[in-house]
Short mmCIF file of C-alpha atoms and ligand atoms in Angstrom, two decimals:
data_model
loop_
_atom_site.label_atom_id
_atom_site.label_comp_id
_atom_site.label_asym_id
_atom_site.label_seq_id
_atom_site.Cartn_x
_atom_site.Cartn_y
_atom_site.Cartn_z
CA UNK A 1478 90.32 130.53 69.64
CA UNK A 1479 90.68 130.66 65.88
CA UNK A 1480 87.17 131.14 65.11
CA UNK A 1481 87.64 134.30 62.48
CA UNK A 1482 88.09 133.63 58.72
CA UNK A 1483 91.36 134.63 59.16
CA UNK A 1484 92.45 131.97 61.62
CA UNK A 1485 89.70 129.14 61.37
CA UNK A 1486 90.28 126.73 63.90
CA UNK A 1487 92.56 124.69 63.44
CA UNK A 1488 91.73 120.66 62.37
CA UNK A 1489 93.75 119.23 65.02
CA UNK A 1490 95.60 122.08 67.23
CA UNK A 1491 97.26 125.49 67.09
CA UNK A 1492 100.95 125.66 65.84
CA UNK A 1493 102.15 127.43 68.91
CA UNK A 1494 106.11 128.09 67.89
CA UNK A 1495 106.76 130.85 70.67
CA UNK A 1496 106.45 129.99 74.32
CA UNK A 1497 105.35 132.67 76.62
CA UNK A 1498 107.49 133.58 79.90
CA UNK A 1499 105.90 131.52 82.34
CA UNK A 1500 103.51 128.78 83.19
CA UNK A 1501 101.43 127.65 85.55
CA UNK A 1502 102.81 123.77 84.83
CA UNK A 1503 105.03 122.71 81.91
CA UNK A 1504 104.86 119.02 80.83
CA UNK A 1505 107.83 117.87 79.22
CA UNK A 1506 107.11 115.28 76.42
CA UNK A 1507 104.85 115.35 74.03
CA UNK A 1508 103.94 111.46 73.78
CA UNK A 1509 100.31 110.19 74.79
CA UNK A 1510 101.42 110.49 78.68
CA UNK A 1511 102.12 113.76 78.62
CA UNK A 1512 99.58 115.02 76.20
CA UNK A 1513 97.10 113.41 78.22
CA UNK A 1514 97.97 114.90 81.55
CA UNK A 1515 97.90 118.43 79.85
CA UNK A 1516 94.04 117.29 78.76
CA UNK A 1517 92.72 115.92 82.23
CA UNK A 1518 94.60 119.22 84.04
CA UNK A 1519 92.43 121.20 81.66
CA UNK A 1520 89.54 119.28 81.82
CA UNK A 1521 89.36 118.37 85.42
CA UNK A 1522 90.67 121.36 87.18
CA UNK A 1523 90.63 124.01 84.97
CA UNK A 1524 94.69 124.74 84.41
CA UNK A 1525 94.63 125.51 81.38
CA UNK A 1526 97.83 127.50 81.48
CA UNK A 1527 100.07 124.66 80.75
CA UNK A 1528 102.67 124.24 77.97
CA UNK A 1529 103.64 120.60 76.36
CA UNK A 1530 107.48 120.74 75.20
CA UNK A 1531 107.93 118.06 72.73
CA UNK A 1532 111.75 117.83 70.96
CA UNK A 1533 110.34 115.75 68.14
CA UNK A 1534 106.82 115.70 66.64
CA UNK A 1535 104.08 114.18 68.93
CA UNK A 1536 103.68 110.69 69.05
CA UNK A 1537 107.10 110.58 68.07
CA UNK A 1538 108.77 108.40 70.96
CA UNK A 1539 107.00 105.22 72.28
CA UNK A 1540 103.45 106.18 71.76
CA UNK A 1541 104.04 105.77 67.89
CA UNK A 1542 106.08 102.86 68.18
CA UNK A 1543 104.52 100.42 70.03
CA UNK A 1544 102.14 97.45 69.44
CA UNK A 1545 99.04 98.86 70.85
CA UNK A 1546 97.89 96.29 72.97
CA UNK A 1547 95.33 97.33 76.31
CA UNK A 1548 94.77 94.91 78.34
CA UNK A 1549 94.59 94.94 82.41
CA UNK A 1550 95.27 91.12 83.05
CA UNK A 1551 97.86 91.85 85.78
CA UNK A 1552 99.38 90.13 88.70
CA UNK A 1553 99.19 92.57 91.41
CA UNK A 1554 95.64 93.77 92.84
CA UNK A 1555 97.51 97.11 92.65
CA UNK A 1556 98.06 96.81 88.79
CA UNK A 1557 95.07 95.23 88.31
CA UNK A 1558 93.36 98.09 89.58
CA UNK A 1559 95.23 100.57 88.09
CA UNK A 1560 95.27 99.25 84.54
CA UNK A 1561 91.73 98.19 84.43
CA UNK A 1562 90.76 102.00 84.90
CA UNK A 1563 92.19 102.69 81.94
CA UNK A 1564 90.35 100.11 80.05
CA UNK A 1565 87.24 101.79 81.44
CA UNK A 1566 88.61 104.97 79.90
CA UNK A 1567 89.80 104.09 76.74
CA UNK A 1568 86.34 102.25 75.89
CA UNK A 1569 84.92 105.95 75.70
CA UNK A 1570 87.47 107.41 74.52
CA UNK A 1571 86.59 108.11 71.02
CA UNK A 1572 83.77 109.60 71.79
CA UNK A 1573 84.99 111.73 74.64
CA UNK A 1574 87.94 112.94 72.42
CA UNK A 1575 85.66 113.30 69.04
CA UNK A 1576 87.90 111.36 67.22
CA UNK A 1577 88.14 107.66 66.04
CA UNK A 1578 90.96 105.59 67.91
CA UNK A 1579 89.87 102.39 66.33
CA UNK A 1580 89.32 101.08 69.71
CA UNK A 1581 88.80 97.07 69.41
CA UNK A 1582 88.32 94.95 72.09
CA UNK A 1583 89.76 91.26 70.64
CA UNK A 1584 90.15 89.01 73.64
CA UNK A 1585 93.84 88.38 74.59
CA UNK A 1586 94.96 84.92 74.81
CA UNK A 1587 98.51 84.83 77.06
CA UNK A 1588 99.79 81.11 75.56
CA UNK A 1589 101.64 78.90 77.83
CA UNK A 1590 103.96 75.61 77.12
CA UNK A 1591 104.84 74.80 80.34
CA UNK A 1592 103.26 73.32 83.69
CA UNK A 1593 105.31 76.55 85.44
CA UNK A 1594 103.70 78.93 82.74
CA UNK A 1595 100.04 77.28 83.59
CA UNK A 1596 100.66 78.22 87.44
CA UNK A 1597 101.15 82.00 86.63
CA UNK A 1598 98.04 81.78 84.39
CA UNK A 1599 96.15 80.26 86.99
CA UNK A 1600 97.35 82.93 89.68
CA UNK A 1601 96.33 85.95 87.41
CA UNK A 1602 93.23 84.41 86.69
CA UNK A 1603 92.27 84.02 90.46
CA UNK A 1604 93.64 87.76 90.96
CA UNK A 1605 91.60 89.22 87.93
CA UNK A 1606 88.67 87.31 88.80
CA UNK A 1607 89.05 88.74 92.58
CA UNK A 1608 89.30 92.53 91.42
CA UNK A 1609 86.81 91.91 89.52
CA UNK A 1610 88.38 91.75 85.76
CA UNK A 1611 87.43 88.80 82.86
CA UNK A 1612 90.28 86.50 82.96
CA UNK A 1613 90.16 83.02 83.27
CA UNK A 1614 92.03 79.87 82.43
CA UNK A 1615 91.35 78.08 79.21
CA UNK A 1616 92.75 74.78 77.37
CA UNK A 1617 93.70 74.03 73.93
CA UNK A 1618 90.16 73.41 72.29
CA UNK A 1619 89.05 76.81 73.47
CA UNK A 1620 92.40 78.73 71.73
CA UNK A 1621 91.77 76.67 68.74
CA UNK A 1622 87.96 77.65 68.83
CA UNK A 1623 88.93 81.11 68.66
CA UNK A 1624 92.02 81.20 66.26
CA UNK A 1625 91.70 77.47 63.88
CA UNK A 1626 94.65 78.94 62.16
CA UNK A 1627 97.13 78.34 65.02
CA UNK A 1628 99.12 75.12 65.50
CA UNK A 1629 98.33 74.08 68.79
CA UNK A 1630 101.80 72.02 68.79
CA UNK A 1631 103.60 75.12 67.40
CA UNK A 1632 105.54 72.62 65.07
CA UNK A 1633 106.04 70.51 67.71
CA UNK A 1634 108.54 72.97 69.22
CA UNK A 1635 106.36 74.16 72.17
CA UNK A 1636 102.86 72.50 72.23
CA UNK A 1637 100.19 74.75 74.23
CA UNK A 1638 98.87 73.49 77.51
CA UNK A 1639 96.20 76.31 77.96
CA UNK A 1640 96.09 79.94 78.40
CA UNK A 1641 95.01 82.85 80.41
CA UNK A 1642 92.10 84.07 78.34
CA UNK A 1643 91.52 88.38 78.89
CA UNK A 1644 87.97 89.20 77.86
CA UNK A 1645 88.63 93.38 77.46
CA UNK A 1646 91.84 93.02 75.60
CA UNK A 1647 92.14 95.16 72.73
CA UNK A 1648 93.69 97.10 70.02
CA UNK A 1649 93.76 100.91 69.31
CA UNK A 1650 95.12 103.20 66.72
CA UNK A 1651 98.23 104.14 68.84
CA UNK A 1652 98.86 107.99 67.40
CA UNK A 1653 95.31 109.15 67.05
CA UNK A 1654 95.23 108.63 70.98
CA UNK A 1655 97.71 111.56 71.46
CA UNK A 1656 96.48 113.21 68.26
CA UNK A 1657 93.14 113.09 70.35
CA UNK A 1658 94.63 114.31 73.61
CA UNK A 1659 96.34 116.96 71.83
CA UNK A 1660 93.86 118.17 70.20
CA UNK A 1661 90.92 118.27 72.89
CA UNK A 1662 93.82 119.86 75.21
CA UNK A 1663 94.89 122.67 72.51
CA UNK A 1664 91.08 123.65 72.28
CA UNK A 1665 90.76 124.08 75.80
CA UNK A 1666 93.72 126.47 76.02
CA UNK A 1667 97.15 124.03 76.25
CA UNK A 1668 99.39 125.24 73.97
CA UNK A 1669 101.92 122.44 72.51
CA UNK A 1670 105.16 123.27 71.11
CA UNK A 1671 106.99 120.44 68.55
CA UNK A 1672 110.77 121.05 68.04
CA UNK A 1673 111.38 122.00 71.32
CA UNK A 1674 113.45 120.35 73.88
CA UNK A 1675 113.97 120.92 77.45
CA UNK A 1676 117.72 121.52 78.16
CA UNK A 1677 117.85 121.83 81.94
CA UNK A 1678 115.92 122.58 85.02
CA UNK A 1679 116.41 125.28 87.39
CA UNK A 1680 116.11 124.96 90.67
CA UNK A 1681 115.87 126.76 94.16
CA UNK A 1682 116.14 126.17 97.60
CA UNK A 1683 114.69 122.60 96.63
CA UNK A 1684 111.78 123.74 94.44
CA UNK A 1685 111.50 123.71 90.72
CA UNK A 1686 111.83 127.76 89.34
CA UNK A 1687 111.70 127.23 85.80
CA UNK A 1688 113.16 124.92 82.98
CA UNK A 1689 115.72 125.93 79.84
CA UNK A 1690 114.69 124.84 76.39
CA UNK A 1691 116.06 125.50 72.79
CA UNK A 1692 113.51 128.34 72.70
CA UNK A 1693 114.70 130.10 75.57
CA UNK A 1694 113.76 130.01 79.63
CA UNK A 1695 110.61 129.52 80.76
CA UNK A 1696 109.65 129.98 84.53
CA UNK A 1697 107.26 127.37 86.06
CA UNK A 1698 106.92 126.06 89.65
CA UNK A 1699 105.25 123.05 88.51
CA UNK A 1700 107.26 120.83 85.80
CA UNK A 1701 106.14 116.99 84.99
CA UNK A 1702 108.64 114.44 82.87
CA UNK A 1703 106.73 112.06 80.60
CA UNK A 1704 109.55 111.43 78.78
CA UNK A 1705 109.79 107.38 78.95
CA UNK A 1706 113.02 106.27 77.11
CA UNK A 1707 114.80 109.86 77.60
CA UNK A 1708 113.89 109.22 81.60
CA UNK A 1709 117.50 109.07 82.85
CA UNK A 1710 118.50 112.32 80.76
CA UNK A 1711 115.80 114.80 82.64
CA UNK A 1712 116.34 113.27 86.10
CA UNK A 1713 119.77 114.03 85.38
CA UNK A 1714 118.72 117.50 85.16
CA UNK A 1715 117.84 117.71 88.97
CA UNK A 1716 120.32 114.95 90.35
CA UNK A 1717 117.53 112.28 90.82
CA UNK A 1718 118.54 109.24 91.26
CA UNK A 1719 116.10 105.85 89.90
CA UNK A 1720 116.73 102.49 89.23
CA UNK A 1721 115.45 102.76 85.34
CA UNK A 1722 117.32 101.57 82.27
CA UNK A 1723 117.21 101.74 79.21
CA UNK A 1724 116.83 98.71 76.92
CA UNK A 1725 115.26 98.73 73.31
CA UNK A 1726 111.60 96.77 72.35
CA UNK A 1727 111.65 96.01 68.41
CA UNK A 1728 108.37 95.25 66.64
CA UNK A 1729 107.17 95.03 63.09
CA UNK A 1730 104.37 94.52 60.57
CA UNK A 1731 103.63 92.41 57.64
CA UNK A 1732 102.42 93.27 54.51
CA UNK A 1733 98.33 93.90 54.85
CA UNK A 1734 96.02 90.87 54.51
CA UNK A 1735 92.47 89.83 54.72
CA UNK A 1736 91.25 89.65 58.10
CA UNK A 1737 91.88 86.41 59.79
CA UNK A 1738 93.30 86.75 63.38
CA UNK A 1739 90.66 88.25 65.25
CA UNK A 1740 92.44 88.08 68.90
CA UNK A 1741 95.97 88.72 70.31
CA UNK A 1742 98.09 86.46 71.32
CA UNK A 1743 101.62 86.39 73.63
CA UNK A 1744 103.55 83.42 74.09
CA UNK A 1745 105.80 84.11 76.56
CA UNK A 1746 108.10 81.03 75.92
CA UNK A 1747 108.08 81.92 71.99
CA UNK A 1748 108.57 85.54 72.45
CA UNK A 1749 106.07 86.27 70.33
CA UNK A 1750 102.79 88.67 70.10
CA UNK A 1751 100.35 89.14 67.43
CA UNK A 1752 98.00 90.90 66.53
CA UNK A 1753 96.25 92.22 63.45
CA UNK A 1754 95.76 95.63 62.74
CA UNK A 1755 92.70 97.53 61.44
CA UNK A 1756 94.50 97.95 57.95
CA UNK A 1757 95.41 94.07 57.56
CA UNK A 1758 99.07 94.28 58.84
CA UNK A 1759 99.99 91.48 61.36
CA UNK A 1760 101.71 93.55 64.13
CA UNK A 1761 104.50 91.89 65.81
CA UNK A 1762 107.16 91.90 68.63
CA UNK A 1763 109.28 89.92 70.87
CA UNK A 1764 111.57 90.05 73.71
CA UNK A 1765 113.75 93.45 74.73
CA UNK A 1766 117.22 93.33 73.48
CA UNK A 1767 119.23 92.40 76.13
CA UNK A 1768 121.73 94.73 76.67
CA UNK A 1769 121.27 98.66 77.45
CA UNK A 1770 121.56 100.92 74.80
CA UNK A 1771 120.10 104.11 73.72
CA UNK A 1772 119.12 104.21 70.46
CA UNK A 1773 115.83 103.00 68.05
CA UNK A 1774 117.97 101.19 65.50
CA UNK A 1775 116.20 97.99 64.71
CA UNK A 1776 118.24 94.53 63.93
CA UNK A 1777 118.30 91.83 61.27
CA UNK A 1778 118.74 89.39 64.55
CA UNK A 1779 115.30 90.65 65.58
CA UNK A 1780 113.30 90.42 62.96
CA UNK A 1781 114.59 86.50 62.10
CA UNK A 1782 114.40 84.99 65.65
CA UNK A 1783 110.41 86.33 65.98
CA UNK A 1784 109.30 85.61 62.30
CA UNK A 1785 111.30 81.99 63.12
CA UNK A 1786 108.72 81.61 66.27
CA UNK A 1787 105.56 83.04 64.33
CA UNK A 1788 105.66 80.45 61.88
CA UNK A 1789 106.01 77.78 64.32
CA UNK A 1790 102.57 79.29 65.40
CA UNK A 1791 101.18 79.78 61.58
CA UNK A 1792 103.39 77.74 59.21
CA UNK A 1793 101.29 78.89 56.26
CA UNK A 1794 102.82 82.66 57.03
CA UNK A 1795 106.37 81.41 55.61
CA UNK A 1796 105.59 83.09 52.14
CA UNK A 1797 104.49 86.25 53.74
CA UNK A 1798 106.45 89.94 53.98
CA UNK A 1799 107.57 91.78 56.89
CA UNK A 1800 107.31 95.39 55.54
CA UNK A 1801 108.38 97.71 58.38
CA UNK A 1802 110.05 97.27 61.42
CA UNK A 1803 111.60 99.62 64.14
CA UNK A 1804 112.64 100.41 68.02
CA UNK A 1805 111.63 102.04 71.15
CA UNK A 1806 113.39 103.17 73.72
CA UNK A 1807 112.13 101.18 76.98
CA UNK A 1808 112.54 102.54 80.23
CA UNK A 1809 112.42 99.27 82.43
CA UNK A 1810 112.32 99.57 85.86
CA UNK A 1811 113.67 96.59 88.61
CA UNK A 1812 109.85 95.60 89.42
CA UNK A 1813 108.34 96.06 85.79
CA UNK A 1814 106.02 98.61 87.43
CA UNK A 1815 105.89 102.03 86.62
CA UNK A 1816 107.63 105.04 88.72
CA UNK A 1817 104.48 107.98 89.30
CA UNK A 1818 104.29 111.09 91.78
CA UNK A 1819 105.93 113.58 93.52
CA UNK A 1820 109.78 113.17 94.31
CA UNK A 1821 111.83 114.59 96.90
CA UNK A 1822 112.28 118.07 94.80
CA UNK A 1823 109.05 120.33 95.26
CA UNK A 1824 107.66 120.87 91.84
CA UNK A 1825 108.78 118.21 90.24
CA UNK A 1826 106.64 115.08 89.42
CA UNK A 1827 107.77 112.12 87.44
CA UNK A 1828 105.68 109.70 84.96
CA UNK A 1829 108.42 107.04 83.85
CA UNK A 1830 109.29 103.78 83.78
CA UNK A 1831 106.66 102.59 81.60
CA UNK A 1832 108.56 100.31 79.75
CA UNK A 1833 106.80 97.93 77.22
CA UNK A 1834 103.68 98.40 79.14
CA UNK A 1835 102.78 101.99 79.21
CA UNK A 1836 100.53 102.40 76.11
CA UNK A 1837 97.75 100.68 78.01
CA UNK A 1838 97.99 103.22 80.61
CA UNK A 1839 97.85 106.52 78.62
CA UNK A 1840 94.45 107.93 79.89
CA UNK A 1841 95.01 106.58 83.59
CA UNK A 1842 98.30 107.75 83.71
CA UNK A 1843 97.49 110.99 82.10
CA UNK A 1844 94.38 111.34 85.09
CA UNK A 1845 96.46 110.48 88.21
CA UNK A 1846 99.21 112.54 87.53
CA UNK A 1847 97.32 115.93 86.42
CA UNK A 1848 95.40 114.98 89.65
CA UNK A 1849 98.74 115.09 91.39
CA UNK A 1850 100.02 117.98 89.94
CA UNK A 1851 96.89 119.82 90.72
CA UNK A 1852 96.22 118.58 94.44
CA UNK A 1853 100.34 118.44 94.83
CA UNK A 1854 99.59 115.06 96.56
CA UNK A 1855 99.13 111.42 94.55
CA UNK A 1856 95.98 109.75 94.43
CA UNK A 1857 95.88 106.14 96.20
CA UNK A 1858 95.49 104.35 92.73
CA UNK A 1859 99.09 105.53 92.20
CA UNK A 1860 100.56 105.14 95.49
CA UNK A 1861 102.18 102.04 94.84
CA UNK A 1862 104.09 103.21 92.18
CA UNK A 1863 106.02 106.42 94.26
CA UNK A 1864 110.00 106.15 93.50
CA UNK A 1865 110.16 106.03 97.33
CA UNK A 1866 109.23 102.28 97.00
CA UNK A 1867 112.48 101.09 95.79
CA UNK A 1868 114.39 102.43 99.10
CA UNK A 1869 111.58 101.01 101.15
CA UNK A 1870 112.11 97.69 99.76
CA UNK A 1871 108.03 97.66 98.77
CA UNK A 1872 108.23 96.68 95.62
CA UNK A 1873 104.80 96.03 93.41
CA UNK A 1874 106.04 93.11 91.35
CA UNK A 1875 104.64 92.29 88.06
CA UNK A 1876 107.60 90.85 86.22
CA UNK A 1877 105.09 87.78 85.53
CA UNK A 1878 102.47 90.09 83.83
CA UNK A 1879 104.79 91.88 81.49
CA UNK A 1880 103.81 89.81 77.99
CA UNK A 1881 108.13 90.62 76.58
CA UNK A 1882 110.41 88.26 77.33
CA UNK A 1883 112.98 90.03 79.71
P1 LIG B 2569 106.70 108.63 74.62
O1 LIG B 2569 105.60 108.35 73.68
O2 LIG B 2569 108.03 108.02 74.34
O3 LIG B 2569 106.83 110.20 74.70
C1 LIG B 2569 107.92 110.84 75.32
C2 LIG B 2569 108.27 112.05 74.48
O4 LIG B 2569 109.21 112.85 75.20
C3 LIG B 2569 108.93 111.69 73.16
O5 LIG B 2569 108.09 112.11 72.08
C4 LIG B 2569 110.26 112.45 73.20
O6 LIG B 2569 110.63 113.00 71.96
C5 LIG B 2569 109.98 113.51 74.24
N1 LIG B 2569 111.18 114.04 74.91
C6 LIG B 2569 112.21 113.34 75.42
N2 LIG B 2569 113.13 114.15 75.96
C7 LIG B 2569 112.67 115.42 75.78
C8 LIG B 2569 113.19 116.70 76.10
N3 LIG B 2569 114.36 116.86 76.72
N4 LIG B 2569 112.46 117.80 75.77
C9 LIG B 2569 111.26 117.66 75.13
N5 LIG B 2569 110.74 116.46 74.79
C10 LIG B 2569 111.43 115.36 75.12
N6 LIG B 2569 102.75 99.35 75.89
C11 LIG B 2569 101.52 98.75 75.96
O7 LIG B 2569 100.76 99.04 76.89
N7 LIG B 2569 101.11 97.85 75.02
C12 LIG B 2569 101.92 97.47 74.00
O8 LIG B 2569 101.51 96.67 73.15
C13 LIG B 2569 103.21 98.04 73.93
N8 LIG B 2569 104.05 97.67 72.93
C14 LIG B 2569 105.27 98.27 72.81
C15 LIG B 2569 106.06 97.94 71.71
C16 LIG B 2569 107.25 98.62 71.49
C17 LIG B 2569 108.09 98.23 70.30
C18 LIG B 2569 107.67 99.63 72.40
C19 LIG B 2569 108.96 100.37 72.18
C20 LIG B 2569 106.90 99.95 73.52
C21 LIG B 2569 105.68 99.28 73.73
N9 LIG B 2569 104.83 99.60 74.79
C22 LIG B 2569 103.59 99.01 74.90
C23 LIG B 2569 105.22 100.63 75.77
C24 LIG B 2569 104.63 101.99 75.40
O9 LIG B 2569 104.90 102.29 74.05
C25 LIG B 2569 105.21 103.12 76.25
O10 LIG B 2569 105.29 102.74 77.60
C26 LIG B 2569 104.36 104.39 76.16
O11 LIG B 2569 104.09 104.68 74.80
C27 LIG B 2569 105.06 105.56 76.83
O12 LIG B 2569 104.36 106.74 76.48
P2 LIG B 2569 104.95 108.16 76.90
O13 LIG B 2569 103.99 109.17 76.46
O14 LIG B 2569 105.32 108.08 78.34
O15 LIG B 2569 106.34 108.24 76.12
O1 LIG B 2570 102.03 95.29 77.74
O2 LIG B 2570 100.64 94.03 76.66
C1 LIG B 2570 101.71 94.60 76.75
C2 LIG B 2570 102.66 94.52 75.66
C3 LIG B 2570 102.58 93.74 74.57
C4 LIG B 2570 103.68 94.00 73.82
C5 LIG B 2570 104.42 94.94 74.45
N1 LIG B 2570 103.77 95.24 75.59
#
């Protein structure tokens, strides 16, 4: 592995431009999902024979465009569960991938305005508390203890009754965390290929043979799509049927500034979160767009309706820049929880509908599924998430947990 002065080893990971004929598992998508199931199928069961086909550059899709929030203040003991095991695993993270994903734990603050929006906060805390995670119910004096700078009354548009206060809840450098998978995966043997994109998958007497990509066929009996927004296009591939679709999250940043806002915030009402990042920027976002469409153009409409709600929050923010903004493709699914496991065709295993909500379950989701690739059977964390749940009317409902606007 690159150790001769002729090919030192490389600072982050190989550039592999010429796939090989086979594999024992090819993972299609080369955001943090994927890149982090290659990692735990090396790590924790030695497959190290595995090749990550990304069309773009890494990081590329949702994992480099979304708002970085980790969090596992659920409704569901099921999500609760789930997502607070990848707290656990992102708060060593760093140090088990050997590289600094400016993990920050903040405190999340979910706002509410309305008697109805007090009830869910109440119910979350009570399910939290009974899983065992820090969330608990909290009034106005205890938001304003923690952030002075916001205006309870938010201009008198939407005063604050309380809110559902998330101890863990933190921030993280979004493309160092598949920079870090990639490159811990990569040194134990996974070889990633950029620029290449899965065209089709072939198929056999209901098992997965191999899949077709612009650098040729490669034959695999074991294929995973982490593709999030690009979802419908693979299953297309092997006449899957879900329920996801396809609507696009904006967000945006501000110009850098002085650290002031030390937690994140939601308001659902406002459709609003904030946060602010490690270099100064406030990072923002709202609701999805409303209609299905699939594309990462971003929209003057957007960026005017959530600066409009911020400074009802922070007046004094009138004078200040948005810099950047952009899209993601979200792959929303009926129950705003995510689709994980096997599916009716052997071979093929799906990690999608993740949504607005997936970043928080990178290492978790990258664990279960290289688990269930391995063992060729899901773990129980998972179970509630099969596809198989939507035709067994057992949905795991978290619509209330979501923190966008829908
Ligand atoms: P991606 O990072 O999208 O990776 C999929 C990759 O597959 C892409 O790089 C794509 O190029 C590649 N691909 C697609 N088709 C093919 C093909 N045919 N062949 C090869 N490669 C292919 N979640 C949170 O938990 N907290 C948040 O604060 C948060 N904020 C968000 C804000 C925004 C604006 C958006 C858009 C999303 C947000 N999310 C958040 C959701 C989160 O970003 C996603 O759920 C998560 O990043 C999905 O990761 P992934 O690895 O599954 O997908
Ligand atoms: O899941 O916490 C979240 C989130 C915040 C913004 C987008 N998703």
């Amino acid at each position: 592995y690159g150790l001769s002065s002729e090919h030192p080893a490389p600072r982050f990971f190989r550039d592999c431009t010429e796939p090989k004929k086979s594999y024992d598992a090819v993972i299609i998508g080369g955001g943090g999902h994927g890149l982090a199931a290659a990692y735990y199928l090396a790590k924790d069961y030695g497959i190290t024979n595995v090749a990550v086909l990304e069309k773009g550059y890494i990081g590329g899709g949702n994992t480099g465009r979304n708002t970085t929030i980790v969090r596992s203040n659920y409704l569901t003991p099921e999500g609760v569960n789930f997502y607070d095991a990848s707290v656990k695993l992102y708060e060593d993270l760093s140090e088990e991938l050997d590289l600094n994903l400016f993990y920050s734990t903040r405190g999340h603050f979910t706002l509410a305005h309305t008697e109805s929006a007090m009830r869910t906060m109440r119910w979350r805390a009570e399910v939290n508390k009974h899983v065992g995670v820090e969330s608990y119910v909290v009034g106005p004096e205890e938001i304003s203890k923690a952030c002075p700078q916001l205006d309870i009354s938010c201009s008198g548009q939407a005063p604050i009754l309380g809110a559902l206060y998330h101890a863990p809840g933190s921030v993280a450098r979004h493309d160092a965390v598949a920079w870090g998978y990639a490159k811990e995966a990569d040194r134990m043997g996974v070889e990633i290929f950029q620029m290449t994109e899965v065209t089709g998958i072939d198929t056999k007497g209901g098992k997965v043979v191999g899949v077709n990509t612009s650098k040729g066929y490669i034959s695999t009996n074991r294929v995973l799509s982490a593709v999030a927004g690009f979802t419908p296009r693979i299953t297309e591939m092997v006449d899957l049927q879900t329920p996801i679709v396809i609507h696009p999250l904006q967000a945006c940043v501000s110009e850098p500034m002085k650290p002031w806002l030390d937690t994140i915030l939601v308001s659902g009402s406002l459709h609003v979160y904030v946060s602010q990042s490690s270099r100064g920027e406030l990072v923002m976002g709202s609701s999805l767009d409303p209609y299905e469409f699939h594309s990462t153009r971003s929209s003057l409409d957007f960026v005017e309706g959530l600066t409009t709600h911020i400074t009802d929050m922070f007046p004094f923010l009138s004078n200040v820049k948005v810099v950047r903004q952009w899209a993601g493709m979200a792959d929303i699914t009926p129950d705003f929880a995510p689709i994980m496991g096997k599916t009716p065709l052997e071979g093929f295993y799906l990690d999608a509908g993740w949504g607005t909500w997936g970043f928080k379950a990178t290492p978790i989701s990258g664990k279960t599924m290289a688990e269930t690739i391995a063992k060729d059977m899901a773990p129980d964390l998972i179970k509630s998430f099969r596809l198989s749940r939507f035709e067994d009317y057992e949905l795991t409902g978290e619509k209330g947990a979501a923190s966008v606007g829908h």
